[in-house]
Amino acid sequence: MTANATADADRRYVLAGIVALLGLVTGAILLDVLGTIMFALTVAYVLLPVQGWLHRRGLSERLSAVAATLLGFLGTVAVFAPLVVALYVRFDQVQTVLEEIPDELPVAVAGYTYTVDVADVNSLAIDFLSDAAVSFAAALPVLGIKFALFVILLFALLLEADAAGRAAIAPVPHGYRDVVYALAMRARETLYAIYVLQFATSVATLVIAYPLFWLLGYDAAFTIAFFAAILQFIPMIGPSLLIAPIALYHVAVGDLVAGLLVGVLGMALVAWLPDIVVRPRLARRSAGLPGSLYFVGFTGGLFTLGAIGVVVGPLIVAVFVEAVDLLADEVNGDATFADLLEADLEESSTTASETDAETSFDESKTRTADD
């Protein structure tokens, strides 16, 4: 009986190794679409509860997978379509604004006027936007194919989620599956925070920013508001990256009132208010990852993996933090660092006392023998 169990376990591990090896080979072959696959995996993981809820309401597994896929499709279009529209419909307006910036900007400080030469920077910005627009237009066919792959893969993952889950958990011994479930739960909470919480905060930013910039008289109010909403995905900084340069530009050209209005109202209503109002209401289901670690994962993933790193970076950091917490709980239980430090000091003191006593006893025996 024991021999059969050992053979079954060995067979399971061998199959797991084969799957891992084939997975590496497949990943190498599909390297160009690996980002699309990772994106579909993370979106499917977030949409699994939606599919389960629809299935419990009477829809078949296939129809519930179709409905959840449609939701993911519409959500993706809602995020990326305005960006495409902003790049092409508003491109001429953005280029016109850049061209209207004077080559020299006088800046008055403490009674002295300094002239800042921005001609080279302005030219580089215009060239960058032009090259980006041309590159994006050339990449549209490939992006269309990748988007179709994303939708197909998303549907397949949602439809076969149970089989994929059973295959993933199969090689793990029963005594360690609680660790896998804890890591999976942290991954789901992190993805919820990235997709649902950040998306809701971005929508709130757009709703607040558009009327604000329209009332302040900006022609491209929607474009500015949309980019502010996109920047909401950048942790800790967010729309401040957009509002601060706009305010500084108004100050540089001598329009202090406009600079003050954009700076104060933009920071208060666009950069801070959505975080204060929306985020706390949804944060109870998020991973609770500290902002500093989220920022580290965001920037590291972005620089290392590109656009998909915005999701993968914080996800990896969150799972790593969960693994560290599991290890700490396994070894130390509920004891705090101060409790552990005090216990270690007491143990060290006791050990030192026992060593001194033994040393004194040995010296006493030696002196007695000598006498």
Tab-separated table of C-alpha atoms in Angstrom:
chain	number	residue	atom	x	y	z
A	1	MET	CA	0.000	0.000	0.000
A	2	THR	CA	2.817	2.382	0.912
A	3	ALA	CA	4.734	1.467	-2.221
A	4	ASN	CA	1.702	2.229	-4.393
A	5	ALA	CA	1.213	5.619	-2.705
A	6	THR	CA	4.888	6.451	-3.217
A	7	ALA	CA	4.671	5.435	-6.871
A	8	ASP	CA	1.558	7.568	-7.375
A	9	ALA	CA	3.291	10.564	-5.761
A	10	ASP	CA	6.377	10.077	-7.930
A	11	ARG	CA	4.213	9.809	-11.029
A	12	ARG	CA	2.419	13.026	-10.060
A	13	TYR	CA	5.691	14.898	-9.610
A	14	VAL	CA	7.063	13.598	-12.899
A	15	LEU	CA	3.917	14.762	-14.697
A	16	ALA	CA	4.209	18.139	-12.962
A	17	GLY	CA	7.813	18.428	-14.140
A	18	ILE	CA	6.769	17.566	-17.700
A	19	VAL	CA	4.039	20.212	-17.570
A	20	ALA	CA	6.494	22.813	-16.217
A	21	LEU	CA	9.068	21.996	-18.905
A	22	LEU	CA	6.498	22.132	-21.691
A	23	GLY	CA	5.217	25.378	-20.197
A	24	LEU	CA	8.682	26.931	-20.463
A	25	VAL	CA	9.035	25.764	-24.076
A	26	THR	CA	5.571	27.074	-24.920
A	27	GLY	CA	6.352	30.410	-23.259
A	28	ALA	CA	9.551	30.739	-25.286
A	29	ILE	CA	7.673	30.027	-28.528
A	30	LEU	CA	4.840	32.419	-27.651
A	31	LEU	CA	7.149	35.136	-26.315
A	32	ASP	CA	5.731	37.882	-28.538
A	33	VAL	CA	2.199	37.322	-27.244
A	34	LEU	CA	3.196	36.437	-23.679
A	35	GLY	CA	2.022	39.825	-22.426
A	36	THR	CA	-1.398	39.269	-23.991
A	37	ILE	CA	-1.619	35.812	-22.399
A	38	MET	CA	-0.663	37.183	-18.972
A	39	PHE	CA	-3.233	39.960	-19.333
A	40	ALA	CA	-5.949	37.437	-20.238
A	41	LEU	CA	-4.975	35.234	-17.277
A	42	THR	CA	-5.226	38.071	-14.767
A	43	VAL	CA	-8.518	39.382	-16.172
A	44	ALA	CA	-9.988	35.864	-16.184
A	45	TYR	CA	-8.954	35.389	-12.552
A	46	VAL	CA	-10.817	38.562	-11.592
A	47	LEU	CA	-13.904	37.615	-13.628
A	48	LEU	CA	-14.222	34.082	-12.227
A	49	PRO	CA	-16.507	35.210	-9.351
A	50	VAL	CA	-18.699	36.994	-11.911
A	51	GLN	CA	-19.008	33.851	-13.985
A	52	GLY	CA	-19.792	31.818	-10.863
A	53	TRP	CA	-22.476	34.304	-9.814
A	54	LEU	CA	-24.114	34.141	-13.265
A	55	HIS	CA	-23.963	30.342	-13.257
A	56	ARG	CA	-25.672	30.199	-9.850
A	57	ARG	CA	-28.427	32.449	-11.235
A	58	GLY	CA	-29.410	29.833	-13.805
A	59	LEU	CA	-27.126	30.396	-16.803
A	60	SER	CA	-25.240	27.455	-18.226
A	61	GLU	CA	-21.470	27.323	-17.896
A	62	ARG	CA	-21.006	28.352	-21.524
A	63	LEU	CA	-23.466	31.256	-21.361
A	64	SER	CA	-22.025	32.496	-18.082
A	65	ALA	CA	-18.525	32.340	-19.618
A	66	VAL	CA	-19.804	34.273	-22.650
A	67	ALA	CA	-21.367	36.938	-20.421
A	68	ALA	CA	-18.221	37.298	-18.297
A	69	THR	CA	-16.075	37.480	-21.449
A	70	LEU	CA	-18.356	40.185	-22.820
A	71	LEU	CA	-17.918	42.118	-19.588
A	72	GLY	CA	-14.133	41.821	-19.875
A	73	PHE	CA	-14.288	42.848	-23.528
A	74	LEU	CA	-16.386	45.933	-22.806
A	75	GLY	CA	-14.178	46.891	-19.873
A	76	THR	CA	-11.038	46.642	-21.998
A	77	VAL	CA	-12.623	48.690	-24.777
A	78	ALA	CA	-13.762	51.283	-22.238
A	79	VAL	CA	-10.156	51.672	-21.067
A	80	PHE	CA	-8.279	51.681	-24.370
A	81	ALA	CA	-10.779	53.191	-26.839
A	82	PRO	CA	-10.674	56.703	-25.315
A	83	LEU	CA	-6.876	56.553	-25.432
A	84	VAL	CA	-6.939	55.826	-29.168
A	85	VAL	CA	-9.503	58.581	-29.710
A	86	ALA	CA	-7.441	61.033	-27.694
A	87	LEU	CA	-4.284	60.206	-29.637
A	88	TYR	CA	-5.860	60.675	-33.057
A	89	VAL	CA	-8.820	63.008	-32.663
A	90	ARG	CA	-7.009	65.348	-30.289
A	91	PHE	CA	-3.521	64.936	-31.749
A	92	ASP	CA	-3.748	68.083	-33.863
A	93	GLN	CA	-4.932	70.095	-30.855
A	94	VAL	CA	-2.084	68.845	-28.693
A	95	GLN	CA	0.413	69.598	-31.443
A	96	THR	CA	-1.068	73.091	-31.875
A	97	VAL	CA	-0.736	73.781	-28.150
A	98	LEU	CA	2.904	72.696	-28.204
A	99	GLU	CA	3.638	74.826	-31.263
A	100	GLU	CA	2.041	77.872	-29.639
A	101	ILE	CA	4.415	77.678	-26.654
A	102	PRO	CA	6.995	80.471	-27.107
A	103	ASP	CA	10.610	79.496	-27.556
A	104	GLU	CA	11.539	81.519	-24.478
A	105	LEU	CA	9.574	81.738	-21.237
A	106	PRO	CA	10.293	84.654	-18.864
A	107	VAL	CA	10.161	83.643	-15.199
A	108	ALA	CA	10.074	86.345	-12.511
A	109	VAL	CA	11.557	85.391	-9.133
A	110	ALA	CA	12.254	87.841	-6.278
A	111	GLY	CA	12.202	90.837	-8.572
A	112	TYR	CA	14.506	89.291	-11.164
A	113	THR	CA	13.407	87.986	-14.541
A	114	TYR	CA	14.995	84.846	-15.928
A	115	THR	CA	14.510	83.557	-19.464
A	116	VAL	CA	14.079	79.827	-19.939
A	117	ASP	CA	14.821	78.451	-23.407
A	118	VAL	CA	12.284	75.711	-24.213
A	119	ALA	CA	12.636	75.584	-27.991
A	120	ASP	CA	14.633	72.317	-28.002
A	121	VAL	CA	12.339	70.635	-25.486
A	122	ASN	CA	9.274	71.733	-27.438
A	123	SER	CA	10.733	70.381	-30.679
A	124	LEU	CA	11.580	67.049	-29.031
A	125	ALA	CA	8.032	66.778	-27.643
A	126	ILE	CA	6.472	67.383	-31.062
A	127	ASP	CA	8.802	64.853	-32.725
A	128	PHE	CA	8.055	62.298	-30.013
A	129	LEU	CA	4.288	62.668	-30.444
A	130	SER	CA	4.581	62.394	-34.227
A	131	ASP	CA	6.755	59.277	-34.039
A	132	ALA	CA	4.420	57.733	-31.446
A	133	ALA	CA	1.379	58.342	-33.644
A	134	VAL	CA	3.072	56.827	-36.712
A	135	SER	CA	4.332	53.810	-34.748
A	136	PHE	CA	0.910	53.235	-33.221
A	137	ALA	CA	-0.761	53.399	-36.651
A	138	ALA	CA	1.737	50.881	-38.049
A	139	ALA	CA	1.126	48.533	-35.108
A	140	LEU	CA	-2.686	48.598	-35.358
A	141	PRO	CA	-2.984	45.323	-37.347
A	142	VAL	CA	-0.822	43.473	-34.814
A	143	LEU	CA	-2.725	45.043	-31.920
A	144	GLY	CA	-5.989	43.935	-33.523
A	145	ILE	CA	-4.772	40.327	-33.722
A	146	LYS	CA	-3.555	40.430	-30.106
A	147	PHE	CA	-6.891	41.839	-28.965
A	148	ALA	CA	-8.731	39.002	-30.745
A	149	LEU	CA	-6.363	36.536	-29.064
A	150	PHE	CA	-7.100	38.154	-25.717
A	151	VAL	CA	-10.874	37.715	-26.142
A	152	ILE	CA	-10.602	34.094	-27.319
A	153	LEU	CA	-8.195	33.162	-24.534
A	154	LEU	CA	-10.313	34.926	-21.928
A	155	PHE	CA	-13.382	32.926	-22.957
A	156	ALA	CA	-11.414	29.653	-22.943
A	157	LEU	CA	-9.997	30.333	-19.478
A	158	LEU	CA	-13.401	31.186	-18.037
A	159	LEU	CA	-15.030	28.144	-19.627
A	160	GLU	CA	-12.325	25.705	-18.475
A	161	ALA	CA	-11.456	27.395	-15.183
A	162	ASP	CA	-12.312	24.339	-13.090
A	163	ALA	CA	-10.095	22.027	-15.135
A	164	ALA	CA	-7.238	24.529	-15.080
A	165	GLY	CA	-7.546	24.906	-11.307
A	166	ARG	CA	-7.545	21.158	-10.701
A	167	ALA	CA	-4.500	20.742	-12.943
A	168	ALA	CA	-2.640	23.521	-11.147
A	169	ILE	CA	-3.302	22.119	-7.666
A	170	ALA	CA	-2.746	18.441	-8.570
A	171	PRO	CA	1.055	18.239	-7.976
A	172	VAL	CA	0.840	20.005	-4.596
A	173	PRO	CA	0.819	17.659	-1.540
A	174	HIS	CA	-2.294	17.977	0.618
A	175	GLY	CA	-0.292	19.260	3.564
A	176	TYR	CA	0.820	22.311	1.582
A	177	ARG	CA	-2.355	23.192	-0.266
A	178	ASP	CA	-3.353	25.725	2.374
A	179	VAL	CA	-0.259	27.693	1.343
A	180	VAL	CA	-1.339	27.595	-2.298
A	181	TYR	CA	-4.854	28.743	-1.381
A	182	ALA	CA	-3.468	31.618	0.705
A	183	LEU	CA	-1.222	32.761	-2.160
A	184	ALA	CA	-4.115	32.437	-4.611
A	185	MET	CA	-6.340	34.529	-2.354
A	186	ARG	CA	-3.685	37.233	-2.080
A	187	ALA	CA	-3.276	37.190	-5.875
A	188	ARG	CA	-7.028	37.620	-6.378
A	189	GLU	CA	-7.200	40.482	-3.876
A	190	THR	CA	-4.264	42.200	-5.558
A	191	LEU	CA	-5.790	41.850	-9.007
A	192	TYR	CA	-9.076	43.167	-7.617
A	193	ALA	CA	-7.201	46.188	-6.263
A	194	ILE	CA	-5.438	46.764	-9.599
A	195	TYR	CA	-8.416	46.292	-11.897
A	196	VAL	CA	-11.628	47.023	-10.007
A	197	LEU	CA	-10.468	49.504	-7.396
A	198	GLN	CA	-8.121	51.410	-9.721
A	199	PHE	CA	-10.670	51.393	-12.536
A	200	ALA	CA	-13.400	52.776	-10.271
A	201	THR	CA	-11.036	55.466	-8.998
A	202	SER	CA	-10.068	56.356	-12.574
A	203	VAL	CA	-13.710	56.654	-13.626
A	204	ALA	CA	-14.358	58.966	-10.664
A	205	THR	CA	-11.316	61.015	-11.685
A	206	LEU	CA	-12.674	61.370	-15.231
A	207	VAL	CA	-16.131	62.362	-13.980
A	208	ILE	CA	-14.655	65.058	-11.728
A	209	ALA	CA	-11.860	66.282	-14.027
A	210	TYR	CA	-13.871	66.786	-17.212
A	211	PRO	CA	-16.322	69.419	-15.884
A	212	LEU	CA	-13.510	71.076	-13.934
A	213	PHE	CA	-11.253	71.567	-16.961
A	214	TRP	CA	-14.274	72.517	-19.091
A	215	LEU	CA	-15.269	75.211	-16.609
A	216	LEU	CA	-11.678	76.457	-16.554
A	217	GLY	CA	-11.901	76.998	-20.317
A	218	TYR	CA	-9.694	74.262	-21.750
A	219	ASP	CA	-10.565	73.268	-25.336
A	220	ALA	CA	-9.312	69.693	-24.888
A	221	ALA	CA	-11.005	69.249	-21.518
A	222	PHE	CA	-11.979	65.624	-22.116
A	223	THR	CA	-8.494	64.678	-23.320
A	224	ILE	CA	-6.868	66.234	-20.256
A	225	ALA	CA	-9.419	64.585	-17.966
A	226	PHE	CA	-8.908	61.213	-19.629
A	227	PHE	CA	-5.131	61.355	-19.230
A	228	ALA	CA	-5.651	62.340	-15.592
A	229	ALA	CA	-7.813	59.212	-15.194
A	230	ILE	CA	-5.128	57.034	-16.816
A	231	LEU	CA	-2.477	58.510	-14.523
A	232	GLN	CA	-4.614	57.431	-11.557
A	233	PHE	CA	-3.159	53.958	-12.136
A	234	ILE	CA	0.278	55.257	-11.113
A	235	PRO	CA	0.436	54.745	-7.339
A	236	MET	CA	1.192	57.586	-4.926
A	237	ILE	CA	1.679	60.161	-7.729
A	238	GLY	CA	-1.273	59.809	-10.083
A	239	PRO	CA	-2.807	62.869	-11.788
A	240	SER	CA	-0.298	65.145	-10.060
A	241	LEU	CA	2.060	64.307	-12.933
A	242	LEU	CA	-0.348	66.096	-15.281
A	243	ILE	CA	-1.727	68.871	-13.099
A	244	ALA	CA	1.614	70.174	-11.793
A	245	PRO	CA	3.120	70.849	-15.269
A	246	ILE	CA	-0.075	72.567	-16.425
A	247	ALA	CA	-0.075	74.828	-13.368
A	248	LEU	CA	3.642	75.575	-13.765
A	249	TYR	CA	3.113	76.424	-17.423
A	250	HIS	CA	0.465	79.020	-16.540
A	251	VAL	CA	2.750	80.503	-13.920
A	252	ALA	CA	5.664	80.574	-16.386
A	253	VAL	CA	3.683	82.534	-18.995
A	254	GLY	CA	2.505	84.995	-16.345
A	255	ASP	CA	-1.067	83.729	-15.871
A	256	LEU	CA	-0.865	83.350	-12.101
A	257	VAL	CA	-4.635	83.131	-11.530
A	258	ALA	CA	-5.032	80.210	-13.958
A	259	GLY	CA	-2.000	78.489	-12.475
A	260	LEU	CA	-3.392	78.894	-8.954
A	261	LEU	CA	-6.842	77.628	-9.940
A	262	VAL	CA	-5.520	74.588	-11.774
A	263	GLY	CA	-2.999	73.820	-9.048
A	264	VAL	CA	-5.358	74.109	-6.083
A	265	LEU	CA	-8.579	72.768	-7.605
A	266	GLY	CA	-6.808	70.131	-9.674
A	267	MET	CA	-4.845	68.728	-6.765
A	268	ALA	CA	-7.809	68.836	-4.371
A	269	LEU	CA	-10.589	67.587	-6.663
A	270	VAL	CA	-8.810	65.494	-9.293
A	271	ALA	CA	-5.728	64.110	-7.570
A	272	TRP	CA	-7.013	63.617	-4.005
A	273	LEU	CA	-10.827	63.503	-3.890
A	274	PRO	CA	-11.282	60.170	-5.783
A	275	ASP	CA	-8.744	58.522	-3.467
A	276	ILE	CA	-10.582	59.859	-0.427
A	277	VAL	CA	-14.130	59.041	-1.571
A	278	VAL	CA	-13.931	55.957	-3.813
A	279	ARG	CA	-10.907	53.997	-2.645
A	280	PRO	CA	-11.940	53.471	1.018
A	281	ARG	CA	-15.352	52.121	-0.027
A	282	LEU	CA	-13.780	49.380	-2.160
A	283	ALA	CA	-10.536	48.792	-0.293
A	284	ARG	CA	-12.015	46.215	2.110
A	285	ARG	CA	-11.682	43.572	-0.627
A	286	SER	CA	-8.232	44.645	-1.789
A	287	ALA	CA	-4.931	43.095	-0.803
A	288	GLY	CA	-4.026	45.841	1.649
A	289	LEU	CA	-0.571	46.140	0.059
A	290	PRO	CA	1.272	49.222	1.362
A	291	GLY	CA	1.543	52.051	-1.140
A	292	SER	CA	5.333	51.969	-1.102
A	293	LEU	CA	5.474	48.269	-2.045
A	294	TYR	CA	2.768	48.767	-4.665
A	295	PHE	CA	4.846	51.581	-6.161
A	296	VAL	CA	7.961	49.387	-6.170
A	297	GLY	CA	6.087	46.603	-7.957
A	298	PHE	CA	4.514	49.042	-10.415
A	299	THR	CA	7.749	50.765	-11.441
A	300	GLY	CA	9.861	47.602	-11.406
A	301	GLY	CA	7.324	45.679	-13.475
A	302	LEU	CA	6.910	48.558	-15.932
A	303	PHE	CA	10.649	48.956	-16.527
A	304	THR	CA	11.319	45.218	-16.717
A	305	LEU	CA	8.273	43.797	-18.531
A	306	GLY	CA	6.738	46.824	-20.236
A	307	ALA	CA	3.014	47.592	-20.092
A	308	ILE	CA	2.014	44.197	-18.672
A	309	GLY	CA	4.440	44.832	-15.805
A	310	VAL	CA	1.974	47.384	-14.433
A	311	VAL	CA	-0.126	44.369	-13.383
A	312	VAL	CA	2.488	41.639	-12.981
A	313	GLY	CA	4.893	43.736	-10.881
A	314	PRO	CA	2.516	44.529	-7.978
A	315	LEU	CA	1.090	40.995	-8.229
A	316	ILE	CA	4.500	39.375	-7.739
A	317	VAL	CA	5.344	41.732	-4.867
A	318	ALA	CA	2.020	40.979	-3.155
A	319	VAL	CA	2.458	37.210	-3.487
A	320	PHE	CA	6.022	37.494	-2.163
A	321	VAL	CA	4.810	39.484	0.855
A	322	GLU	CA	2.128	36.846	1.508
A	323	ALA	CA	4.747	34.086	1.360
A	324	VAL	CA	6.928	35.962	3.859
A	325	ASP	CA	3.928	36.399	6.171
A	326	LEU	CA	3.150	32.680	5.951
A	327	LEU	CA	6.751	31.806	6.814
A	328	ALA	CA	6.756	34.230	9.749
A	329	ASP	CA	3.477	32.818	11.095
A	330	GLU	CA	4.753	29.263	10.678
A	331	VAL	CA	7.947	29.930	12.628
A	332	ASN	CA	6.961	32.642	15.107
A	333	GLY	CA	3.198	32.286	15.498
A	334	ASP	CA	1.446	35.398	16.790
A	335	ALA	CA	4.467	36.753	18.676
A	336	THR	CA	5.525	40.293	17.846
A	337	PHE	CA	9.071	41.303	17.014
A	338	ALA	CA	9.466	42.830	20.489
A	339	ASP	CA	8.339	39.569	22.116
A	340	LEU	CA	10.792	37.562	20.025
A	341	LEU	CA	13.612	39.977	20.805
A	342	GLU	CA	12.904	39.811	24.527
A	343	ALA	CA	12.719	36.011	24.478
A	344	ASP	CA	15.972	35.752	22.533
A	345	LEU	CA	17.735	38.104	24.975
A	346	GLU	CA	16.463	36.117	27.946
A	347	GLU	CA	17.591	32.872	26.344
A	348	SER	CA	21.013	34.349	25.578
A	349	SER	CA	21.316	35.630	29.157
A	350	THR	CA	20.327	32.239	30.586
A	351	THR	CA	22.771	30.433	28.344
A	352	ALA	CA	25.561	32.834	29.303
A	353	SER	CA	24.787	32.341	33.027
A	354	GLU	CA	24.852	28.565	32.697
A	355	THR	CA	28.133	28.750	30.786
A	356	ASP	CA	29.694	30.968	33.472
A	357	ALA	CA	28.486	28.597	36.200
A	358	GLU	CA	29.944	25.589	34.415
A	359	THR	CA	33.217	27.434	33.888
A	360	SER	CA	33.402	28.394	37.573
A	361	PHE	CA	32.629	24.834	38.626
A	362	ASP	CA	35.340	23.450	36.351
A	363	GLU	CA	37.876	25.961	37.669
A	364	SER	CA	36.929	25.026	41.249
A	365	LYS	CA	37.448	21.328	40.522
A	366	THR	CA	40.809	22.084	38.923
A	367	ARG	CA	42.023	24.069	41.930
A	368	THR	CA	40.863	21.299	44.311
A	369	ALA	CA	42.717	18.683	42.333
A	370	ASP	CA	45.873	20.804	42.326
A	371	ASP	CA	45.688	21.219	46.116
